[in-house]
mmCIF file of C-alpha atoms and ligand atoms in Angstrom:
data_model
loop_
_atom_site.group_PDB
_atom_site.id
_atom_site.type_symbol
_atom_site.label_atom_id
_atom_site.label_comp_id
_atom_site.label_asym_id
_atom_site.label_seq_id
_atom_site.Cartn_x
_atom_site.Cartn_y
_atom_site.Cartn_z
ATOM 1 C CA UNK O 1 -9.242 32.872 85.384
ATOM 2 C CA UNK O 2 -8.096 32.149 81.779
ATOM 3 C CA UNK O 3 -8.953 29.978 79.058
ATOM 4 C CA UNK O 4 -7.150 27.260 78.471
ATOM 5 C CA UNK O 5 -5.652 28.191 75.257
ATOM 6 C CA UNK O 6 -5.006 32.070 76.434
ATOM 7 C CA UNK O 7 -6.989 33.153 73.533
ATOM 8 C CA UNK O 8 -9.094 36.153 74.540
ATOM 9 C CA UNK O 9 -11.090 39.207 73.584
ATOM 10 C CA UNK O 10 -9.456 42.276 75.544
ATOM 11 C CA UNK O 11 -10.840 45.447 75.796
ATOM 12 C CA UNK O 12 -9.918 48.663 78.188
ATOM 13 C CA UNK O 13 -11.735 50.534 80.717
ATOM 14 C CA UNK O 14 -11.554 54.076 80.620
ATOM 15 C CA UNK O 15 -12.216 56.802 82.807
ATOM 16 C CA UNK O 16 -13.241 60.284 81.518
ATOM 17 C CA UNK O 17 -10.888 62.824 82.437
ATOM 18 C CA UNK O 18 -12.312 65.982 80.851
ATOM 19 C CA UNK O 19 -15.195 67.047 78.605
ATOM 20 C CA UNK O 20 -18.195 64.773 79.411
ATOM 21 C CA UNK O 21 -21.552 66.090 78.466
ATOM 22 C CA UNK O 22 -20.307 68.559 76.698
ATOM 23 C CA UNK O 23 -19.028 66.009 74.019
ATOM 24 C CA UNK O 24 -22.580 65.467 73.094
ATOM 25 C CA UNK O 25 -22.804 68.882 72.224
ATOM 26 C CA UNK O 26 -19.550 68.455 70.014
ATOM 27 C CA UNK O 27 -16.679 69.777 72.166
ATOM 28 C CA UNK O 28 -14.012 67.853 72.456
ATOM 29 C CA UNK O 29 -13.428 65.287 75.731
ATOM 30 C CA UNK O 30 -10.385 63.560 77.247
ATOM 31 C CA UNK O 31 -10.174 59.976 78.164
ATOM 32 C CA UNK O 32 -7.527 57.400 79.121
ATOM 33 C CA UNK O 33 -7.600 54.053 79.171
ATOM 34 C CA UNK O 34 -7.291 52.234 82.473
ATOM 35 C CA UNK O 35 -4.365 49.471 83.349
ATOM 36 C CA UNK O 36 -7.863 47.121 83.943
ATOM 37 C CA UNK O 37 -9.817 45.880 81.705
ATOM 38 C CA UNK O 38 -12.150 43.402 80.782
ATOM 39 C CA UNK O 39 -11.379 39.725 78.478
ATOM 40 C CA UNK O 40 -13.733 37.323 76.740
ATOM 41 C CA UNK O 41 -14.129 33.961 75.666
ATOM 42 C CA UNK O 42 -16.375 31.526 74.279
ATOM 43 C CA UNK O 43 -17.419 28.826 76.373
ATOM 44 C CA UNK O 44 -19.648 25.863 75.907
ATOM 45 C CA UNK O 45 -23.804 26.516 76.707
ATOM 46 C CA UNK O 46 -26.343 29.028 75.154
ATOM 47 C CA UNK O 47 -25.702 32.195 72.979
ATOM 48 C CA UNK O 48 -25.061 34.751 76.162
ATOM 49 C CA UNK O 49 -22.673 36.523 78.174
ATOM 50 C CA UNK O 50 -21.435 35.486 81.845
ATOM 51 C CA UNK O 51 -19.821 37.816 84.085
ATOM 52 C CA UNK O 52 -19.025 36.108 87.750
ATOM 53 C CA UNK O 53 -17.572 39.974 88.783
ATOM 54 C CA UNK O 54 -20.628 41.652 87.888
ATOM 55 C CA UNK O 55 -23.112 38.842 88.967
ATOM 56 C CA UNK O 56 -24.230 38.836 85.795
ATOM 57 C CA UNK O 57 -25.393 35.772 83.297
ATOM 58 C CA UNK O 58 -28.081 36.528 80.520
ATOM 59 C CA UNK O 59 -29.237 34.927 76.942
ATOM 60 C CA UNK O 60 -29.795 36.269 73.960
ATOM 61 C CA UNK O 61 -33.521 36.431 73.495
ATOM 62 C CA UNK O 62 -34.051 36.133 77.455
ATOM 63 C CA UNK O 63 -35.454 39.510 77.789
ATOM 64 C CA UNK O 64 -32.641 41.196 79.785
ATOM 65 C CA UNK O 65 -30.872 44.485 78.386
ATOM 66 C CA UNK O 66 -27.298 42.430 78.382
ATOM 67 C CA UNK O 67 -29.071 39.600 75.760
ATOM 68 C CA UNK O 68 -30.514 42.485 74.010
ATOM 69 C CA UNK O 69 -27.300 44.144 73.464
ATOM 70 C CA UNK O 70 -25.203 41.073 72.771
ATOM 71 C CA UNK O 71 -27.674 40.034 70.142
ATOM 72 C CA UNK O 72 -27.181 43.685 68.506
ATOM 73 C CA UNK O 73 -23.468 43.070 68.522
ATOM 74 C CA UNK O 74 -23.777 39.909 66.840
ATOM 75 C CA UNK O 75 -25.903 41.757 64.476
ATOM 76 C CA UNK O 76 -23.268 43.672 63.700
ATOM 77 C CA UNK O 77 -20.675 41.796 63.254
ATOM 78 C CA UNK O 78 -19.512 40.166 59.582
ATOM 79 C CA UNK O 79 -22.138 36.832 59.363
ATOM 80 C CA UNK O 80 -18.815 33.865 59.668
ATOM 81 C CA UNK O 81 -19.324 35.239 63.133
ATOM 82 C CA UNK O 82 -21.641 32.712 64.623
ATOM 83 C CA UNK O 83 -23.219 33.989 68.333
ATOM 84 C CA UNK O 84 -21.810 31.975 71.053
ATOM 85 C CA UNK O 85 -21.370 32.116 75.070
ATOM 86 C CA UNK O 86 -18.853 33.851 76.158
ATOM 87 C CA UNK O 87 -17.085 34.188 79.726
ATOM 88 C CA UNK O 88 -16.234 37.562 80.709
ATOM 89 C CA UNK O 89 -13.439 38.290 83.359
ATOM 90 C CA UNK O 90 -14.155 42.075 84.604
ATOM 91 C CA UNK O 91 -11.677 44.018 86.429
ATOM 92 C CA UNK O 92 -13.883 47.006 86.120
ATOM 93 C CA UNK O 93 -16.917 48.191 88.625
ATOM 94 C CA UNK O 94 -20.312 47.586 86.381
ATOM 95 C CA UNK O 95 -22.374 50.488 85.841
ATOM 96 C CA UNK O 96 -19.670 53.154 87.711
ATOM 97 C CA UNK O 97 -18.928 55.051 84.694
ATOM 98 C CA UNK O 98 -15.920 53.667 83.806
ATOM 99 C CA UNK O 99 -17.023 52.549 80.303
ATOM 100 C CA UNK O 100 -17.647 48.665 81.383
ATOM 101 C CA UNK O 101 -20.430 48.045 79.379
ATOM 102 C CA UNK O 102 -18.323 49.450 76.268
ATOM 103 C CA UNK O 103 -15.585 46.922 77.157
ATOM 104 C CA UNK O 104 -17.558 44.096 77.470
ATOM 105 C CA UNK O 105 -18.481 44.559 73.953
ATOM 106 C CA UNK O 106 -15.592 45.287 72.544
ATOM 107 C CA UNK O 107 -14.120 42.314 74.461
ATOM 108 C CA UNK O 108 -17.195 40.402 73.285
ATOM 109 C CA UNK O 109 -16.708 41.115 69.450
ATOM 110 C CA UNK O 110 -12.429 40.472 70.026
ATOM 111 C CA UNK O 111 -13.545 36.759 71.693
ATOM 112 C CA UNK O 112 -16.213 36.153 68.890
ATOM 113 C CA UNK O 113 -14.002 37.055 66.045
ATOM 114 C CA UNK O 114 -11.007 34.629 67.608
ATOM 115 C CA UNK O 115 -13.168 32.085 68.443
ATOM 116 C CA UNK O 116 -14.366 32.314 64.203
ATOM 117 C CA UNK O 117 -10.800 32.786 63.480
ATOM 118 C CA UNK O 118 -11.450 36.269 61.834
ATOM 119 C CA UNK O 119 -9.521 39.214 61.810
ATOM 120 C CA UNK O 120 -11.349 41.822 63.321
ATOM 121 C CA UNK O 121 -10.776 45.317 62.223
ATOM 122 C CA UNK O 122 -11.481 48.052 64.406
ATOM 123 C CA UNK O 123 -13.697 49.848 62.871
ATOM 124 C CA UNK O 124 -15.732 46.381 62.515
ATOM 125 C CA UNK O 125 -15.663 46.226 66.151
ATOM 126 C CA UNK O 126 -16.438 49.842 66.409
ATOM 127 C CA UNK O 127 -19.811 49.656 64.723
ATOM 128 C CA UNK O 128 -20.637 46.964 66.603
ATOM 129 C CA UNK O 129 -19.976 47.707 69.532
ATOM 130 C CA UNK O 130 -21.987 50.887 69.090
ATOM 131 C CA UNK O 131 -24.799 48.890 68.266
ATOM 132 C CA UNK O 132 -24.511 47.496 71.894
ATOM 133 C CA UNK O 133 -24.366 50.515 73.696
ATOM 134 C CA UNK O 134 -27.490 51.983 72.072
ATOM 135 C CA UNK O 135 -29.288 48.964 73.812
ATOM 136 C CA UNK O 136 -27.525 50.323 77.178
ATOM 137 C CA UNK O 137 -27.453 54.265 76.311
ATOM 138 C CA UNK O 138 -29.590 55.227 73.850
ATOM 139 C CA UNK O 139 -27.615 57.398 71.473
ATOM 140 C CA UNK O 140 -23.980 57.398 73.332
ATOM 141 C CA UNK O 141 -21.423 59.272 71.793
ATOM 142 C CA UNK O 142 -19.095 56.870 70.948
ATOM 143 C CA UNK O 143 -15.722 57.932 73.354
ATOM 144 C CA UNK O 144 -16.108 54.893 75.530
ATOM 145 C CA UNK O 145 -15.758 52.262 73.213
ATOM 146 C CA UNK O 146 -13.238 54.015 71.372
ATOM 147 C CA UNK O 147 -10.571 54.058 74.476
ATOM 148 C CA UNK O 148 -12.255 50.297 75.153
ATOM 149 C CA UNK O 149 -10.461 49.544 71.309
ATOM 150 C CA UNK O 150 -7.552 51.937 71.315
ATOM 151 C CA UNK O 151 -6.031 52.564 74.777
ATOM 152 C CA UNK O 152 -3.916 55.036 75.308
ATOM 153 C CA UNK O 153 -5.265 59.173 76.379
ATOM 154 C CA UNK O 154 -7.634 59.934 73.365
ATOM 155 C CA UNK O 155 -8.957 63.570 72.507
ATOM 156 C CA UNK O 156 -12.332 62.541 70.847
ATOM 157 C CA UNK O 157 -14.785 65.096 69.291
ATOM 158 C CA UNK O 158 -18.207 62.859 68.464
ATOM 159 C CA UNK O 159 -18.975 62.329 64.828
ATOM 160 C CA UNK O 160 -20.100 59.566 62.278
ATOM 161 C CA UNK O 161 -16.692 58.914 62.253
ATOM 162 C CA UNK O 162 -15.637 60.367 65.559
ATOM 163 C CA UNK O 163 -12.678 62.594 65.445
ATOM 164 C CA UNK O 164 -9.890 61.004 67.458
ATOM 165 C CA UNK O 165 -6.337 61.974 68.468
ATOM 166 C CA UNK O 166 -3.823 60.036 70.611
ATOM 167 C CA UNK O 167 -2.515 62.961 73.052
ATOM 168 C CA UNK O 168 1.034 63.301 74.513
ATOM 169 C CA UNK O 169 1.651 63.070 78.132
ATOM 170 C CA UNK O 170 4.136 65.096 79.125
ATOM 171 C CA UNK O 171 5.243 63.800 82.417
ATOM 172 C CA UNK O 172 4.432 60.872 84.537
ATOM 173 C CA UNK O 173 1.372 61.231 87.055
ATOM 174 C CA UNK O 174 -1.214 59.065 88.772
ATOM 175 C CA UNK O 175 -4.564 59.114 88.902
ATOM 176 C CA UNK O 176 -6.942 57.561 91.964
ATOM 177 C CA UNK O 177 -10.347 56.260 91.224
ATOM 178 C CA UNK O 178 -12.892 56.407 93.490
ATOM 179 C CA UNK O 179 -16.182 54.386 93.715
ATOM 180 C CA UNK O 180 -18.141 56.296 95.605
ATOM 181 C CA UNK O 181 -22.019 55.460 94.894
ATOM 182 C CA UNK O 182 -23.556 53.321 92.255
ATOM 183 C CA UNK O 183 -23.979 54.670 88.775
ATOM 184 C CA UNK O 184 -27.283 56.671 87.600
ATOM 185 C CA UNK O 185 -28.271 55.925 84.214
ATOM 186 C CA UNK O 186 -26.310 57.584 81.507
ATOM 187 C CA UNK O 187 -29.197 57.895 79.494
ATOM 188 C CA UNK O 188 -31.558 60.167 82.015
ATOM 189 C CA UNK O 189 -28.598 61.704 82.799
ATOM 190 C CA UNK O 190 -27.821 63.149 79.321
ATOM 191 C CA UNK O 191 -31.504 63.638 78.982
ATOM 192 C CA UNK O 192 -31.434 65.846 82.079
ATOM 193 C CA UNK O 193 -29.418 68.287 81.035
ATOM 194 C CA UNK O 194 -30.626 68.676 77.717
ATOM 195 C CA UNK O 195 -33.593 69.542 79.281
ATOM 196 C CA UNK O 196 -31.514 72.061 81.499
ATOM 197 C CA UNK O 197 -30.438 73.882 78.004
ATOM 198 C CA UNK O 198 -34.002 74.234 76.873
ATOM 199 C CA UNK O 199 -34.776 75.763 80.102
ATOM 200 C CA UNK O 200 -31.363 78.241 80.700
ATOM 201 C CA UNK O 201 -30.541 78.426 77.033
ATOM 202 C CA UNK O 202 -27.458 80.771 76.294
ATOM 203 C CA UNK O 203 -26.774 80.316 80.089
ATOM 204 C CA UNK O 204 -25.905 76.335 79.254
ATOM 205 C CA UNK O 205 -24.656 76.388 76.289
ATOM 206 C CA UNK O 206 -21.794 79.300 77.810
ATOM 207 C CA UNK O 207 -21.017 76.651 80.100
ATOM 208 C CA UNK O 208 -21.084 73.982 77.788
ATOM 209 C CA UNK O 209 -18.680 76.304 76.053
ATOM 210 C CA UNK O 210 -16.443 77.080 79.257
ATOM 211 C CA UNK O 211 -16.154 73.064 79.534
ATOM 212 C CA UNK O 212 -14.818 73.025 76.080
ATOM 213 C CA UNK O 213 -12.153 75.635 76.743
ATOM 214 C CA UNK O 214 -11.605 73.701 79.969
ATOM 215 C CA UNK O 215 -10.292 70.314 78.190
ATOM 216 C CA UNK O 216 -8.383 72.155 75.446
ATOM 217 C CA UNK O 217 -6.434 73.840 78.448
ATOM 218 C CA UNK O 218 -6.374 70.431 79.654
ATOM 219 C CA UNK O 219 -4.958 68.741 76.783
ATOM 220 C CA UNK O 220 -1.569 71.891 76.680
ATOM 221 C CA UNK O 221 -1.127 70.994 80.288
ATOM 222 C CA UNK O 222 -1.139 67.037 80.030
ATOM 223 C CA UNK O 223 1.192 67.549 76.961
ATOM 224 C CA UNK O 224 3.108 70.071 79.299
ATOM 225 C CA UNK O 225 3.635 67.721 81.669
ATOM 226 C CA UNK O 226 1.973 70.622 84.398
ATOM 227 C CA UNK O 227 0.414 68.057 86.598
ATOM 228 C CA UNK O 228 -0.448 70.664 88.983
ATOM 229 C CA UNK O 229 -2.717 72.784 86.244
ATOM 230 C CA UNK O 230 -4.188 69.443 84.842
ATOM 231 C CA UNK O 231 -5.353 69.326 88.578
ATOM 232 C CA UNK O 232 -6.600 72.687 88.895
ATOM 233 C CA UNK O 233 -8.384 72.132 85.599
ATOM 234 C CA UNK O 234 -10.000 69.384 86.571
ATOM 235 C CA UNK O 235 -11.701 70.530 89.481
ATOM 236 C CA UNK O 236 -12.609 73.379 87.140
ATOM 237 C CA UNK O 237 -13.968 70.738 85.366
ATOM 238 C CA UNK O 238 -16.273 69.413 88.218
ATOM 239 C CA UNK O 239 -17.930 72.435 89.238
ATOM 240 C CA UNK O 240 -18.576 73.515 85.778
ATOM 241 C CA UNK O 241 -20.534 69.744 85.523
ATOM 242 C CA UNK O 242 -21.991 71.049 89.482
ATOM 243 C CA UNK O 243 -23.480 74.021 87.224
ATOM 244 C CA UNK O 244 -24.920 71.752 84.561
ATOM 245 C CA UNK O 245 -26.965 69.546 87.313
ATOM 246 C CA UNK O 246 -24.801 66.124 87.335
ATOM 247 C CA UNK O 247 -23.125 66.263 90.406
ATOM 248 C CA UNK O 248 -24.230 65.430 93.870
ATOM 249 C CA UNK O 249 -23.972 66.159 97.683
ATOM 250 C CA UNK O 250 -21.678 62.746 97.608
ATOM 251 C CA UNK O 251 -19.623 63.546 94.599
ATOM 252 C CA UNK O 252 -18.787 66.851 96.140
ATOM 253 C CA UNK O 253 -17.839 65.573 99.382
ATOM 254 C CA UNK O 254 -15.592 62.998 97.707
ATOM 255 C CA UNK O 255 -13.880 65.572 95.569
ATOM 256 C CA UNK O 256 -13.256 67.476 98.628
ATOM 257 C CA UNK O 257 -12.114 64.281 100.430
ATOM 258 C CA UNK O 258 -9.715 63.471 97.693
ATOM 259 C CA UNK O 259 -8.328 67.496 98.025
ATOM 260 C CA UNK O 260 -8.051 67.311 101.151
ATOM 261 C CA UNK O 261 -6.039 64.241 101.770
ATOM 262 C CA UNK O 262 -3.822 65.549 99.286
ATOM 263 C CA UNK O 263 -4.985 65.305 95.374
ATOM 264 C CA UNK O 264 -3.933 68.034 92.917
ATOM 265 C CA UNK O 265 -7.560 68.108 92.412
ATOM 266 C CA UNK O 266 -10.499 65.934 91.440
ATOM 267 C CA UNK O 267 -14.100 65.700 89.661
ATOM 268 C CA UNK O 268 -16.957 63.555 88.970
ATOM 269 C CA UNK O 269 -15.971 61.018 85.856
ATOM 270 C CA UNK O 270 -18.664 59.788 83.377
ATOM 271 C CA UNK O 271 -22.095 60.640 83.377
ATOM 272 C CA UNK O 272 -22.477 61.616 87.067
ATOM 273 C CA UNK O 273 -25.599 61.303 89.346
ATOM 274 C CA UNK O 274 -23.134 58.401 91.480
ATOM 275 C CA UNK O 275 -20.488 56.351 90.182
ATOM 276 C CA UNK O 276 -17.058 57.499 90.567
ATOM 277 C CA UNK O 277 -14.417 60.556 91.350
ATOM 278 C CA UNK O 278 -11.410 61.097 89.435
ATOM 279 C CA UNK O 279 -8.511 62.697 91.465
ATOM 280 C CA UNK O 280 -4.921 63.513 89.851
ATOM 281 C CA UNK O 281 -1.640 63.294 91.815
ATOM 282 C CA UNK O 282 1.949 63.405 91.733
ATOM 283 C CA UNK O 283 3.430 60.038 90.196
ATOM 284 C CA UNK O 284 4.045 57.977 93.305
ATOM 285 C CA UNK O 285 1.538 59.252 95.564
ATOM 286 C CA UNK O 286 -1.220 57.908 94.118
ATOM 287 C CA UNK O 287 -1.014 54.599 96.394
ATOM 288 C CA UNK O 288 -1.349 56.576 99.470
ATOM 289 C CA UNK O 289 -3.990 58.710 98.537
ATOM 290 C CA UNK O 290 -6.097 55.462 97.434
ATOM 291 C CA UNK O 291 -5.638 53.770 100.709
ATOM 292 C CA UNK O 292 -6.982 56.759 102.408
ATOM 293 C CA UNK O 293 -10.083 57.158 100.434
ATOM 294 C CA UNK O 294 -10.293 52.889 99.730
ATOM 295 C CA UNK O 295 -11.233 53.736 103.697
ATOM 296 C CA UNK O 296 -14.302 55.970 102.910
ATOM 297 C CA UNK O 297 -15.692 54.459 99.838
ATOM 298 C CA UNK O 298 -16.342 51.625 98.044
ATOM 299 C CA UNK O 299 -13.119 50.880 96.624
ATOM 300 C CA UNK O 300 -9.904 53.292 95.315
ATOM 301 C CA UNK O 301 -7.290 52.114 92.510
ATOM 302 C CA UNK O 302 -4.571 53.907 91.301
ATOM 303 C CA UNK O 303 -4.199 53.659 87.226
ATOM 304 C CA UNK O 304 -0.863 55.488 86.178
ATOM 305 C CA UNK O 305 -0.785 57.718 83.619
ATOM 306 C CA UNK O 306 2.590 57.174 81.667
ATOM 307 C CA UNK O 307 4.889 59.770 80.033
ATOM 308 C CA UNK O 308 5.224 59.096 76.237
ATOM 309 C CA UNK O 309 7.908 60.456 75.225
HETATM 310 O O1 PMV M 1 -20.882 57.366 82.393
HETATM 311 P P1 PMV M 1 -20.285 56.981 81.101
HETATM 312 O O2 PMV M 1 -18.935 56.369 81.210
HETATM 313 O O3 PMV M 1 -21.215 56.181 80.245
HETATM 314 O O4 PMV M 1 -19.971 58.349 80.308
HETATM 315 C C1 PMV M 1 -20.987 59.136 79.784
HETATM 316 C C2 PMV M 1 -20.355 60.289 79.087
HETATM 317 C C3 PMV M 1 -21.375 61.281 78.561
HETATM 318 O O5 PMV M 1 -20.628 62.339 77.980
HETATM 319 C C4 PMV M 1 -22.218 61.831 79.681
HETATM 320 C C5 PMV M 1 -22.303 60.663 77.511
HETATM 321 C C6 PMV M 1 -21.603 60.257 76.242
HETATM 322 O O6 PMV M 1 -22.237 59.469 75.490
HETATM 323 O O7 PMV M 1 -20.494 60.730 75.934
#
């Protein structure tokens, strides 16, 4: 579905290649955009959001989480901005970890600010944007709506302003995503294992620490164009996120089902506790490996990972 005048909002999805968690803590994490995303428009009817992909419809000032955090966006946003109802298309899961609820603000903000006919800078749509996640995630640190604005593979350290770097990809590859369970809440989750360093102390934070090194190795390699190590690195990656208490007995088996049918390796993506799997293979290979896991799990899609350069 479109609008009839093709104007839209667009934002990306992302998913979380390396470094989550351990970007709240201040290392650095990895994220590409998806091919999918998520548009907006304003429509006719009440100040709220619709979503027919996500079942979802809500109001500001009905009570529900999605009002909440579209009225904070609106909030946010410069005041010729008037609140209105928007139509979101989806081509995202909800609540899977791939940064949906970022998009759909981001999107939300870019539909707004056409509908107003104001230029929206990013940084505008930053802030705001961030003031709708903090409905859904308490104090997030920021990557998901940065890749929802930008695109593109992002190294992003967390910061008021986030440090962020577009990274080179050094050869083509694809990468299969895997809906496997539905998403825990990123909030406990984060909570969780900060409760995990106040009870292992220097134990977490050295594999916080071993995370870090992880996406920095991860970032040579993807410039490198070494698919193969970006594999190995990021199943690294998941057992490391295993040790800090954010996998589960289904994530595991999926990574291991994505291995074994043939992925240069895989992890959890996102906060963890459900959601999805991340698995990297060889450009063109991708399609095959999806149908075999789109047979085991929810749903598989490839996104491709383009050289640039
Ligand atoms: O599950 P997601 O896509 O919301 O990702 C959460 C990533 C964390 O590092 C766990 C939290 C954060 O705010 O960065």
């Amino acid at each position: 579905m479109a609008p009839p005048d093709g104007r839209t909002g667009r934002a990306f999805g992302k998913v979380l290649l390396f470094g989550e968690h351990a970007v709240v803590y201040g290392h650095p994490a990895l994220a590409i955009a998806l091919e999918r995303g998520v548009s907006a428009w304003v429509v006719p009817g009440a100040p709220g959001v619709e979503a027919p992909a996500w079942g979802l419809s809500a109001s500001i000032g009905d009570g529900s989480r999605v009002g909440a955090a579209l009225e904070a966006l609106v909030g946010a946003l410069p005041p010729q901005i008037a609140p209105a109802r928007l139509h979101v298309d989806a081509h995202v899961p909800a609540g899977a970890g791939l940064g949906s609820s970022a998009a759909m603000a981001v999107a939300c903000a870019r539909g707004l600010a056409l509908a107003a006919g104001v230029t929206l800078d990013d940084a505008v749509a930053y802030d705001a944007a961030m003031a709708s996640e903090r409905v859904f995630h308490g104090e997030p640190s920021g990557l998901d709506h940065t890749v929802a604005i930008r695109g593109g593979l992002l190294r992003f350290v967390r910061g008021t302003p986030p440090r962020v770097s577009p990274l080179a990809i050094g050869a083509a590859f694809d990468l299969v995503v895997v809906h496997v369970a539905d998403g825990a809440d990123t909030g406990a989750m984060v909570r969780g294992v900060r409760e995990q360093r106040g009870r292992l102390g220097v134990v977490a934070t050295a594999l916080h620490d071993q995370i870090g090194v992880v996406v920095d190795e991860a970032a040579s390699a993807l410039d490198a164009g070494d698919i193969g190590r970006v594999g190995e690195l990021m199943s690294v990656n998941h057992s490391l996120l295993g040790a800090i208490g954010v996998s589960t007995p289904a994530l595991d088996a999926a990574v291991w089902a994505a291995r074994e049918a043939g992925a240069l390796g895989a992890k959890l993506t996102g906060a963890g506790g459900g959601g999805c799997v991340v698995a990297c293979a060889a450009a063109g290979s991708g399609a095959a490996l999806a149908e075999a896991l789109g047979r085991r799990y929810r749903a598989a899609f490839v996104t491709r990972a383009e050289a640039t350069s």
